[in-house]
XYZ file of C-alpha atoms in Angstrom:
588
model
C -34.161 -34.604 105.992
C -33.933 -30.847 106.932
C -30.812 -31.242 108.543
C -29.155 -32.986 105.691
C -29.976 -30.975 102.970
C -28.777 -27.867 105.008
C -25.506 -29.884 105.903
C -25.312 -30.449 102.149
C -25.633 -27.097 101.177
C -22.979 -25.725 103.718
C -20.582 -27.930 102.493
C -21.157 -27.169 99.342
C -21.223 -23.107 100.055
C -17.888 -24.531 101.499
C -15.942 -25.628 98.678
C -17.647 -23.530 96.301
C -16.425 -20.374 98.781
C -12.666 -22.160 98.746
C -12.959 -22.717 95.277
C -13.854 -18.969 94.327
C -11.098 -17.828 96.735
C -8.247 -19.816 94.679
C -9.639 -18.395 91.569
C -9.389 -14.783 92.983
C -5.839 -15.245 94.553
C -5.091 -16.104 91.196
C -6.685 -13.762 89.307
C -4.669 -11.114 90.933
C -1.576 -13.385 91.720
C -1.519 -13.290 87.725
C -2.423 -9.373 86.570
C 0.112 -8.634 88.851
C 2.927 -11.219 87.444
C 2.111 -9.972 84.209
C 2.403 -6.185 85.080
C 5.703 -6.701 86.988
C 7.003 -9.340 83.905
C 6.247 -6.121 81.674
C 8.168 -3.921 83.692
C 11.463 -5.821 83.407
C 11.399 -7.041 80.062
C 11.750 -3.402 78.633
C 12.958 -4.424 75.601
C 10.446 -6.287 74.498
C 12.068 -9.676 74.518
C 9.638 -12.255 75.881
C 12.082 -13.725 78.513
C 13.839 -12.233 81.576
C 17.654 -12.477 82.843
C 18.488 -12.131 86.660
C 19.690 -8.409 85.841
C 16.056 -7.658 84.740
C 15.061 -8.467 88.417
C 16.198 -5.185 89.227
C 13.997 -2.953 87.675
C 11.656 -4.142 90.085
C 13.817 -2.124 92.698
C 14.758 0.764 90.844
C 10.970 1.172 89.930
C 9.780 1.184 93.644
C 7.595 -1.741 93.578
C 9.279 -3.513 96.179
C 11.950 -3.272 99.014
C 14.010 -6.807 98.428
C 17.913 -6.143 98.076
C 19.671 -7.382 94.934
C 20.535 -10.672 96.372
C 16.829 -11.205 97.639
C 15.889 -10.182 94.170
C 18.732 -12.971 92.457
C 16.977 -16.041 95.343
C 13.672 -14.839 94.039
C 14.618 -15.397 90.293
C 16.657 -19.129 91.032
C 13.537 -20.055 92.802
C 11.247 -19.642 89.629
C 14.049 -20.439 87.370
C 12.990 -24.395 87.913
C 15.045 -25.990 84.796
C 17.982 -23.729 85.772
C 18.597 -22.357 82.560
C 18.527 -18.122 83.630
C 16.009 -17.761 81.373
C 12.682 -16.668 82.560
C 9.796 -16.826 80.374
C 6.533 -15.353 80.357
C 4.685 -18.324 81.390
C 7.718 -19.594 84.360
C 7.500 -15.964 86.008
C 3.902 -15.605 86.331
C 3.386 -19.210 87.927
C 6.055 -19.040 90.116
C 5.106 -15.593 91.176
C 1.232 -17.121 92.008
C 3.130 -19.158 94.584
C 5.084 -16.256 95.749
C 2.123 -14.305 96.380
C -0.014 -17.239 98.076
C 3.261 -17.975 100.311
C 4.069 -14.279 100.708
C 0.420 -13.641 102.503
C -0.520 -17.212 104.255
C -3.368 -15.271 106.057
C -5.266 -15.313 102.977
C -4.742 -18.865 102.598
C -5.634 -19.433 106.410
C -8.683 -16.998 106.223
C -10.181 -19.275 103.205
C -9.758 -22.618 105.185
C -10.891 -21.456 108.536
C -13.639 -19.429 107.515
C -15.331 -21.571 105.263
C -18.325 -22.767 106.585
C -19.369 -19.423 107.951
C -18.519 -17.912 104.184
C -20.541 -20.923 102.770
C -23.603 -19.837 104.975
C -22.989 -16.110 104.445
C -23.121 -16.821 100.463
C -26.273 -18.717 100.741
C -27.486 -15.639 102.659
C -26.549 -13.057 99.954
C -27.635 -15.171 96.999
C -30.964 -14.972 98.690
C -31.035 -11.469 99.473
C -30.904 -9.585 96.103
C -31.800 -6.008 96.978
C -29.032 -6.615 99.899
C -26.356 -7.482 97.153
C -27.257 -4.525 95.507
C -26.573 -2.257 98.505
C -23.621 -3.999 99.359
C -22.238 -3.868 95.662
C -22.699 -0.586 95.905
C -20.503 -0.264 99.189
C -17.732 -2.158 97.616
C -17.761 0.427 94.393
C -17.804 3.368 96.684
C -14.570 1.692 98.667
C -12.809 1.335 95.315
C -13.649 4.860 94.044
C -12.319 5.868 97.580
C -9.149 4.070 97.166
C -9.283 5.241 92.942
C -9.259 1.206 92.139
C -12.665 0.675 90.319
C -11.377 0.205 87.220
C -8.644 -2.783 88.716
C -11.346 -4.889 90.690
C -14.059 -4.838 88.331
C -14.229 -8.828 88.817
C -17.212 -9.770 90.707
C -14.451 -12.449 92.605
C -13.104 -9.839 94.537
C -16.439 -7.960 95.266
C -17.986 -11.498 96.427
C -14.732 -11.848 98.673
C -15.078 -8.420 100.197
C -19.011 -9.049 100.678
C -18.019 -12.464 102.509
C -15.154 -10.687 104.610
C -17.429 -7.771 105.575
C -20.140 -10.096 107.072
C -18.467 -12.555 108.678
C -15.423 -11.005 109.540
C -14.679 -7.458 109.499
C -11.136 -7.807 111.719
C -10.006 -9.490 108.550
C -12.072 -7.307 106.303
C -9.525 -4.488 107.103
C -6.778 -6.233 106.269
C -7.911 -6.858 102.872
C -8.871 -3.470 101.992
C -5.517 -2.563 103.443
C -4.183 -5.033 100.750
C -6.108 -4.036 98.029
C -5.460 -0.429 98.523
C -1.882 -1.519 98.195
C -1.907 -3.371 95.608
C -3.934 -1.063 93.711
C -1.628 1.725 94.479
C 1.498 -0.465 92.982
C -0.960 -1.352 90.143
C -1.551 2.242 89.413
C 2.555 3.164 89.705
C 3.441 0.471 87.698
C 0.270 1.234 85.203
C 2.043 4.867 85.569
C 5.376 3.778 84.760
C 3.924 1.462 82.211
C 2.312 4.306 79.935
C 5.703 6.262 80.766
C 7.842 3.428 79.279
C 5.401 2.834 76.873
C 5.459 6.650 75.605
C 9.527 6.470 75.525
C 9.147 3.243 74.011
C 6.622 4.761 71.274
C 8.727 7.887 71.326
C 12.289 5.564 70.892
C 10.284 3.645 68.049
C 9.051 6.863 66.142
C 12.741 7.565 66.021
C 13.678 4.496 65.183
C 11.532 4.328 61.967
C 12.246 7.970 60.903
C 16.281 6.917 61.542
C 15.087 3.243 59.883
C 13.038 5.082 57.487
C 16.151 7.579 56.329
C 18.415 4.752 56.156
C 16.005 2.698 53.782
C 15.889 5.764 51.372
C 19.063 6.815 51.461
C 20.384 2.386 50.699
C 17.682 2.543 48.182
C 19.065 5.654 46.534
C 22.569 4.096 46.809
C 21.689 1.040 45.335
C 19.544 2.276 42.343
C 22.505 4.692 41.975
C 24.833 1.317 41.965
C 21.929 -0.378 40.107
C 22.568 2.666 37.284
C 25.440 2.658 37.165
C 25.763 -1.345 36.832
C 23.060 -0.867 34.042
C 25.317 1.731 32.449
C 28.392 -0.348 32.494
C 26.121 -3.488 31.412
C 24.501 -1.563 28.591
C 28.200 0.268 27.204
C 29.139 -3.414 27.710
C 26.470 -4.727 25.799
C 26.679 -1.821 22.818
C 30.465 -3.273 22.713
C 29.147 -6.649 21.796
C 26.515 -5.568 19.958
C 29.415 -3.418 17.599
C 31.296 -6.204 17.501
C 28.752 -8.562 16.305
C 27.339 -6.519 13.716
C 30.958 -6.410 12.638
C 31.201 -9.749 12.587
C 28.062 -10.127 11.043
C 29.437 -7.709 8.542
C 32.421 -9.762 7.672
C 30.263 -12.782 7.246
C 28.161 -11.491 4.827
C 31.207 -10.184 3.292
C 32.603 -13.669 3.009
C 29.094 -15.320 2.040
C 28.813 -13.168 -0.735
C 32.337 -13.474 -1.927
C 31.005 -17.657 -1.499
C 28.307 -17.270 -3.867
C 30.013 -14.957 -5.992
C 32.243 -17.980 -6.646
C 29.631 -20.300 -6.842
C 27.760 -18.332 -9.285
C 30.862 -17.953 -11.567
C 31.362 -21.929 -11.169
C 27.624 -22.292 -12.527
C 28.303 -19.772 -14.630
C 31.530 -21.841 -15.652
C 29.963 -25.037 -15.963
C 27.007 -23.154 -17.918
C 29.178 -21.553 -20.122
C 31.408 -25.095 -20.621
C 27.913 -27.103 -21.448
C 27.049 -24.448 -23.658
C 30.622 -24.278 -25.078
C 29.928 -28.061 -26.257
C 26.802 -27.083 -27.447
C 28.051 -24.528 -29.393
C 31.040 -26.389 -30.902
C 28.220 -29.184 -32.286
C 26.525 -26.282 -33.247
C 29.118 -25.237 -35.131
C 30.000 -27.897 -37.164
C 26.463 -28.424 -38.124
C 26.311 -24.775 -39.253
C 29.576 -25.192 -41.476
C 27.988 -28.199 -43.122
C 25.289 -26.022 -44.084
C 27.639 -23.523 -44.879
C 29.192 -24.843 -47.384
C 25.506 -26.455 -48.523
C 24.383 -22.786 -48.374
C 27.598 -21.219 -49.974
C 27.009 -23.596 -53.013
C 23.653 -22.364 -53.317
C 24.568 -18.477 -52.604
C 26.729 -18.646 -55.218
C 23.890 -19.854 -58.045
C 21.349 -17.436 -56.414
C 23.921 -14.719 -56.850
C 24.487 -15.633 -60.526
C 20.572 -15.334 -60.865
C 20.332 -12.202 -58.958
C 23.269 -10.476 -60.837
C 20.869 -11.540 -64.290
C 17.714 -10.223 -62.448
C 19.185 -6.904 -61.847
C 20.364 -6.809 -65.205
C 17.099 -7.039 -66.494
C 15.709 -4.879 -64.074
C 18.262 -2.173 -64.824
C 17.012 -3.096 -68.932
C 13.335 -2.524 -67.952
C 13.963 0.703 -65.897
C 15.619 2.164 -69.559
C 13.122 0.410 -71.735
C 10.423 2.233 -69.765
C 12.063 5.574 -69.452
C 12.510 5.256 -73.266
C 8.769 4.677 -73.671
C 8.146 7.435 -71.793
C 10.239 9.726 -73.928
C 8.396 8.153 -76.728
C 5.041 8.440 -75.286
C 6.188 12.542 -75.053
C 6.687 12.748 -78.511
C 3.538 10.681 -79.422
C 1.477 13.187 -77.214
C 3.270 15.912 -79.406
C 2.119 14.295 -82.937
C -1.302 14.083 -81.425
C -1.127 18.112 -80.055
C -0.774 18.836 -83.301
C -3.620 16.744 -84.376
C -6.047 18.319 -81.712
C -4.421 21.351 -82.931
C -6.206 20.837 -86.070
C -9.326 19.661 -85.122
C -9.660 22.392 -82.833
C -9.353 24.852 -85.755
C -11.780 23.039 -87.076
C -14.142 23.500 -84.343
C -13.559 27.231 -84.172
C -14.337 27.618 -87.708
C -17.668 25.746 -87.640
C -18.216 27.733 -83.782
C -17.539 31.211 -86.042
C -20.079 29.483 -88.490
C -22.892 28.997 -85.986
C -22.298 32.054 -84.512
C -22.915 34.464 -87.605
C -26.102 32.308 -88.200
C -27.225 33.225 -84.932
C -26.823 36.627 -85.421
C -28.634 36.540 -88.358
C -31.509 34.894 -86.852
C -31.945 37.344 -84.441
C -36.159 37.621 -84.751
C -36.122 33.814 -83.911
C -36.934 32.498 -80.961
C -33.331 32.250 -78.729
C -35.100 28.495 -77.085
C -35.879 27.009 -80.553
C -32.435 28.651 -82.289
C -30.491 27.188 -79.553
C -32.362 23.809 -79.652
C -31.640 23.655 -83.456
C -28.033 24.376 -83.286
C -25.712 21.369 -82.815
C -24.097 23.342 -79.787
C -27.471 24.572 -77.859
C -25.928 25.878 -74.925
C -24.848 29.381 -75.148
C -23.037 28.851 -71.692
C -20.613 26.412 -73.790
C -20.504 28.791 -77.205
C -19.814 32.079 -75.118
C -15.646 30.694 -73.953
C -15.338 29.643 -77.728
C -15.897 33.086 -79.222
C -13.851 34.860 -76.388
C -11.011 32.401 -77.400
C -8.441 33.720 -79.923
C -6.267 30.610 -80.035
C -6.408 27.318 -79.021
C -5.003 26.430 -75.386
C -3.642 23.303 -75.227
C -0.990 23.103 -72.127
C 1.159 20.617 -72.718
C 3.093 21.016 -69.383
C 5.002 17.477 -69.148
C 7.332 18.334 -66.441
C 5.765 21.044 -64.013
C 7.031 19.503 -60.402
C 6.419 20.991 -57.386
C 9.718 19.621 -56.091
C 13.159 20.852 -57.749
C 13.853 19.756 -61.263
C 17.058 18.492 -59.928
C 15.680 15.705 -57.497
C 16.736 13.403 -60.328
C 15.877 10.420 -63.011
C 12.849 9.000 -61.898
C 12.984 5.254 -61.107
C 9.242 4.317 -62.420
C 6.914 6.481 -65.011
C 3.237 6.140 -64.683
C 0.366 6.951 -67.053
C -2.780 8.715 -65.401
C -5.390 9.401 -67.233
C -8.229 12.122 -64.821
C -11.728 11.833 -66.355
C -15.132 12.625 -65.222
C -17.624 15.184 -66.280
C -17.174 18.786 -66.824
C -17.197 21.163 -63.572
C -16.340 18.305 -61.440
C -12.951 20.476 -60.546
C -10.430 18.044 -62.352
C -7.980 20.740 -63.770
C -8.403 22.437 -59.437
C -7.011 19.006 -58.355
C -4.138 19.072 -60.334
C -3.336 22.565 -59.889
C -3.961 22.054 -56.186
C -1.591 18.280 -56.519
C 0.877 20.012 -58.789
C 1.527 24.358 -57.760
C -0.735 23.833 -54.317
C -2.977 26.455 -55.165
C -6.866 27.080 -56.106
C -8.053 28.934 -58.811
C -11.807 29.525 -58.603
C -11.707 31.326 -61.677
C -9.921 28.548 -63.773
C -11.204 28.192 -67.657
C -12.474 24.457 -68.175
C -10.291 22.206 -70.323
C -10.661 21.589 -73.829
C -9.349 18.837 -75.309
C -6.531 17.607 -73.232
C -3.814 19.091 -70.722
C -0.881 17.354 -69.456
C 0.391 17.487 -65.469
C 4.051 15.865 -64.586
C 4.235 14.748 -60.878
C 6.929 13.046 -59.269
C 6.446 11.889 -55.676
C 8.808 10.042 -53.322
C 7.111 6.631 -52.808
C 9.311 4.398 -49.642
C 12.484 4.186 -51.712
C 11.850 5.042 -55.216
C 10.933 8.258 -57.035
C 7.792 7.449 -58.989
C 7.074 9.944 -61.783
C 2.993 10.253 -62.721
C 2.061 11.487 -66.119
C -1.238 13.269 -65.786
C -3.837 13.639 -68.383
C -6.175 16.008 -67.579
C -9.340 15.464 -70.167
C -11.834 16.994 -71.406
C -15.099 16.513 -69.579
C -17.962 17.828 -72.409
C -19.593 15.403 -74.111
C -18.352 16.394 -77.380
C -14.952 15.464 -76.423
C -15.777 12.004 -74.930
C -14.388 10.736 -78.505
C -11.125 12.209 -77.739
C -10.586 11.344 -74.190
C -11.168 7.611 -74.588
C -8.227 7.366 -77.069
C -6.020 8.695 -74.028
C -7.129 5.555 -72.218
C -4.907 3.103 -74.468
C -1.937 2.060 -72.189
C -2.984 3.705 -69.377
C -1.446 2.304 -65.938
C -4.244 4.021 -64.067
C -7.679 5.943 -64.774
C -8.659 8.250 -61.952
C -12.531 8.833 -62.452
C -13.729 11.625 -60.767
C -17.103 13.250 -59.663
C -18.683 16.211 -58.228
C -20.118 14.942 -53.922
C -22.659 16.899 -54.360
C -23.943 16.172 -58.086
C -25.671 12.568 -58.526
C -25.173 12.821 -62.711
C -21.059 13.026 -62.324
C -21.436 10.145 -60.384
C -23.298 8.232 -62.502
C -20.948 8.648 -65.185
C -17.841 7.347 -63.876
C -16.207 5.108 -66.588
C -14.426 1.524 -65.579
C -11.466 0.353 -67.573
C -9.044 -2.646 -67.433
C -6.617 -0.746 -64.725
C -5.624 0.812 -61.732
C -8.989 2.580 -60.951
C -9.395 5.596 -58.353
C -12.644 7.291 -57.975
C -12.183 10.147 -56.636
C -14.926 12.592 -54.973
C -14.155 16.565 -55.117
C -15.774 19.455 -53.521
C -15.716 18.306 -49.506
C -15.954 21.489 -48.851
C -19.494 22.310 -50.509
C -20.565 19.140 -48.270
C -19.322 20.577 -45.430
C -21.080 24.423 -46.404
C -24.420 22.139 -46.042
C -25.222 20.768 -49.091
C -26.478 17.023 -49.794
C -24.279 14.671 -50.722
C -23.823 11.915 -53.242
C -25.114 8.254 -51.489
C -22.459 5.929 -52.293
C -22.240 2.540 -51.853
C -19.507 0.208 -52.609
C -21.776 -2.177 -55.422
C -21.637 1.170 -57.512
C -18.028 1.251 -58.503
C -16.638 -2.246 -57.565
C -14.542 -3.124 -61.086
C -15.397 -6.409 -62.641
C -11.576 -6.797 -63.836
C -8.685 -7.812 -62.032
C -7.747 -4.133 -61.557
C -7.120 -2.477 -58.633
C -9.471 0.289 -57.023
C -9.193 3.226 -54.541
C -11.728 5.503 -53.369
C -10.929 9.450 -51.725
C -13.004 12.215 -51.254
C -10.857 15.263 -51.746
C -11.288 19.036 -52.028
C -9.008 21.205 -54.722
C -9.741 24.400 -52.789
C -8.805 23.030 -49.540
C -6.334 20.620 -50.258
C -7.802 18.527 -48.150
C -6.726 14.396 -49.173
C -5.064 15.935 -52.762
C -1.256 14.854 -52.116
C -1.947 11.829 -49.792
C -4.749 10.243 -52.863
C -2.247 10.642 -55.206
C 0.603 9.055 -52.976
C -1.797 6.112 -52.159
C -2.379 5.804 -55.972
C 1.206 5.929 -56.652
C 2.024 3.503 -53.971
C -0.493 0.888 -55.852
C 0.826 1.583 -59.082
C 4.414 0.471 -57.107
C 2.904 -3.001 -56.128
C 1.048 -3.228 -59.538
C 4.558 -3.022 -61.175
C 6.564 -5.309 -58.374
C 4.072 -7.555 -58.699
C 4.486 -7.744 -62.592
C 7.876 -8.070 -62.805
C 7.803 -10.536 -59.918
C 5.694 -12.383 -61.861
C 8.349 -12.079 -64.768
C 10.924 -12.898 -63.266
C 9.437 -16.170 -61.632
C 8.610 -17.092 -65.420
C 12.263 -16.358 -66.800
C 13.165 -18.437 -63.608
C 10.869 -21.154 -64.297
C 12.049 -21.408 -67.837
C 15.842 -21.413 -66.858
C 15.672 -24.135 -63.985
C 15.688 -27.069 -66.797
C 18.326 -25.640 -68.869
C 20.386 -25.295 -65.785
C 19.327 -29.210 -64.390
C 20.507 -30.831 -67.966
C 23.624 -28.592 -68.120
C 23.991 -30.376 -64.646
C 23.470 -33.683 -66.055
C 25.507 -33.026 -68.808
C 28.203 -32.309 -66.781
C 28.029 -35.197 -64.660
């Protein structure tokens, strides 16, 4: 059983010792293809021609002549198409190298038993292997190959050969130190063609490199230059179109232009029609209205006749109502005489009664006030101004076209005769002598169209001559009643009459020094007639509201009067329709 399994172990030693010598033969058989494959294809080209067989030569590698060199390439080139590639050259060159040394071949079949046994003996031995690898690494760094052999093939090889038989052991260190010295020549020439090579390709892309950027700057010069011509082109078009586009409009707005003056056309056609129809309806009621025109003209023409006939009647009964006022002057005239004789009378009884008491003399005189009797005695005649026509505009403005009869009542001190110096010469007189009996004020003011004239009566306001100022109120288009703002009495006395009534308030400006005024409320002086009423506060020092009460009273006593002969002439009209209807039937 001993013998057997040692049988079985030598013959396997044997073929595992045959098998590991293949594997080294090719080992190197192949570094060295592909070293000597680099070496002729300089150029990088991944095949070889039969010309690149001579590098071989020229690089000292081996001693074969050019023809030797050509049989060695036909022999690998098996398909015969003188094209070596990578892969043809290095198996090829294997068999070259395993024909090229057969005592390699015959030292790995004759020897194998004793390298089987000799292997069984090393793996066995450790601290021998160690010693003996250590042999085989001094032996390479003798011959300067320990960095090609650093398989452990060829160190196992050497081992075996050293052992068993060191005749051949020589030969293969002879071998390697060959082949190691061609390794390290061709490694030289290697790193020298691969430094040109480097140096050739630094070039290259510098040359490469220069070429790129100067064909880039030429073609993004050409690629300007294009865009130049492409955009000039473009501007062209773009000119062109807008012109065109110009035109276009040109011509669409000449289109609706037209079609606007067809509408327009058609428009003006339909309303043409229209108008036409129009137009004989309005003659129709032409001649329907010229008919009627022609009667209403008849009865205007008679209307302004009678107009024109009032206007004169009325002017005449103002110059009338002048010389009536003069026949009564002379009557106040009288009775005033009469009043200063019986005021002399009283006044030498006073004297006379000079030990009396002045409170009971005064009380038992009819006038008990000497405040009233003191302007009677300084008066020497009696002053009566009768001043009909004193205008503040030219005498010239011309024939008024309405006269007006104003009567201004109220109580004494109120500051009548103030506002109608103020309304008439615009002035104040603080120092102005009250009125007795009655004074006369013409004002003429331009009212819208007309010039209304205003007779003012400026009465007395005593007591005693209440008599005489109610007699003024007979035909009297208008009554102004005034009172003092800041005197409750004067208010209290305001008269009403069938007329035009304006109450007017004087003295604003004692209201506005401070002192109270009169409460007023509209139930106090609301007439119970069909008259008409105003209401003004006015100053006569100031002037404030004097011309623009008087227009506003004017202006009503306008209306007042339209409105009368309105009124008229809707009567005469009413009464001169039925004539005018039977005359019509009489005449059909």
């Amino acid at each position: 059983m001993g013998d057997l399994k040692e049988k079985k172990l030598k013959n396997a030693g044997h073929l595992n010792f045959a098998m590991l010598n293949d594997e080294i033969l090719e080992n190197v058989a192949f570094d060295t293809a592909r070293q000597f494959f680099t070496i002729c294809d300089r150029d990088s080209k991944g095949y070889l021609l039969k010309g690149d067989m001579q590098r071989l030569r020229e690089s000292g590698l081996c001693n074969l002549s050019i023809e030797e060199l050509e049989m060695v390439f036909d022999s690998l080139d098996e398909d015969h198409n003188g094209i070596l590639t990578m892969e043809e050259f290095i198996f090829g060159f294997g068999e070259f190298v395993k024909s090229t040394h057969p005592e390699m071949v015959e030292l790995t079949e004759n020897e194998g038993e004793q390298a089987s046994s000799q292997q069984l003996q090393c793996i066995t031995n450790t601290d021998e292997d160690v010693v003996e690898r250590e042999k085989f690494q001094t032996f390479l760094r003798q011959i300067g190959a320990e960095d090609l052999f650093s398989d452990e093939n060829t160190e196992q090889l050497w081992q075996i050969l050293r052992n068993d038989n060191p005749n051949v052991l020589n030969k293969f260190e002879a071998f390697l130190k060959n082949l190691s010295s061609e390794m390290k020549s061709v490694r030289d020439k290697m790193c020298a063609t691969t430094q040109g090579k480097r140096e050739d390709l630094n070039r290259l892309y510098t040359d490469v490199e220069q070429q790129i950027k100067q064909e880039t700057e030429r073609c993004l010069k050409n690629e300007q230059e294009k865009m130049q011509k492409l955009q000039w082109s473009l501007e062209n078009e773009i000119e062109s179109k807008n012109l065109q586009l110009q035109e276009l409009s040109e011509k669409f707005s000449m289109a609706q232009t037209k079609m606007e003056n067809m509408e327009y056309d058609k428009e003006k056609s339909r309303e043409k029609d229209t108008l036409a129809e129009q137009k004989q309806n309005l003659e129709m009621q032409l001649c329907k209205q010229k008919d009627e025109s022609e009667e209403l003209m008849k009865y205007l023409n008679k209307v302004q006749k009678e107009i024109r006939e009032e206007r004169k009647r009325r002017a005449k009964a103002a110059l009338t109502v002048n010389d009536e006022a003069v026949v009564e002057r002379e009557e106040l005239i009288k009775q005033l005489n009469a009043l200063r004789a019986e005021n002399m009378r009283l006044l030498d009884e006073l004297d006379e009664n000079t030990n009396m008491s002045q409170a009971a003399s005064l009380s038992a005189s009819p006038c008990a006030s000497t405040s009233h009797l003191r302007p009677l005695r300084e008066t020497t005649a009696l002053h009566v101004r009768m001043n009909f026509y004193k205008l503040t505009e030219p005498i010239n403005i011309g024939t008024p076209d309405r006269v007006f009869k104003v009567v201004v009542a109220g109580d004494s001190g109120v500051g009548k005769t103030c506002f109608l110096d103020r309304l008439c010469n615009n002035r104040f007189n603080p120092g102005i002598r009250s009125t007795i009996g009655i004074d006369f004020h013409m004002k003429i003011l331009k009212v819208e169209d007309q010039l209304i004239a205003l007779q003012l009566w400026d009465t007395a306001g005593q007591e005693r001559f209440r008599s005489i100022t109610k007699q003024y109120f007979r035909k009297a288009d208008a009554v102004i009643l005034m009172f003092d703002l800041v005197s409750v009495s004067s208010f209290t006395s305001v008269l009403e009459e069938d007329c035009v009534v304006c109450i007017i308030g004087n003295k604003t400006d004692l209201v506005q020094e401070g002192k109270q005024a009169v409460k007023i409320y509209k139930e106090d002086f609301s007439p119970e007639t069909d008259g008409e009423s105003l209401y003004f506060e006015t100053s006569a020092k100031s002037g404030d509201s004097v011309h623009a009460a008087m227009y506003q009273l004017a202006l009503v006593l306008k209306d007042v009067s339209s409105r009368r002969d309105e009124k008229l002439i809707c009567l005469q009209k009413s009464t001169d329709k039925p004539k005018s209807k039977c005359c019509s039937r009489t005449n059909v």
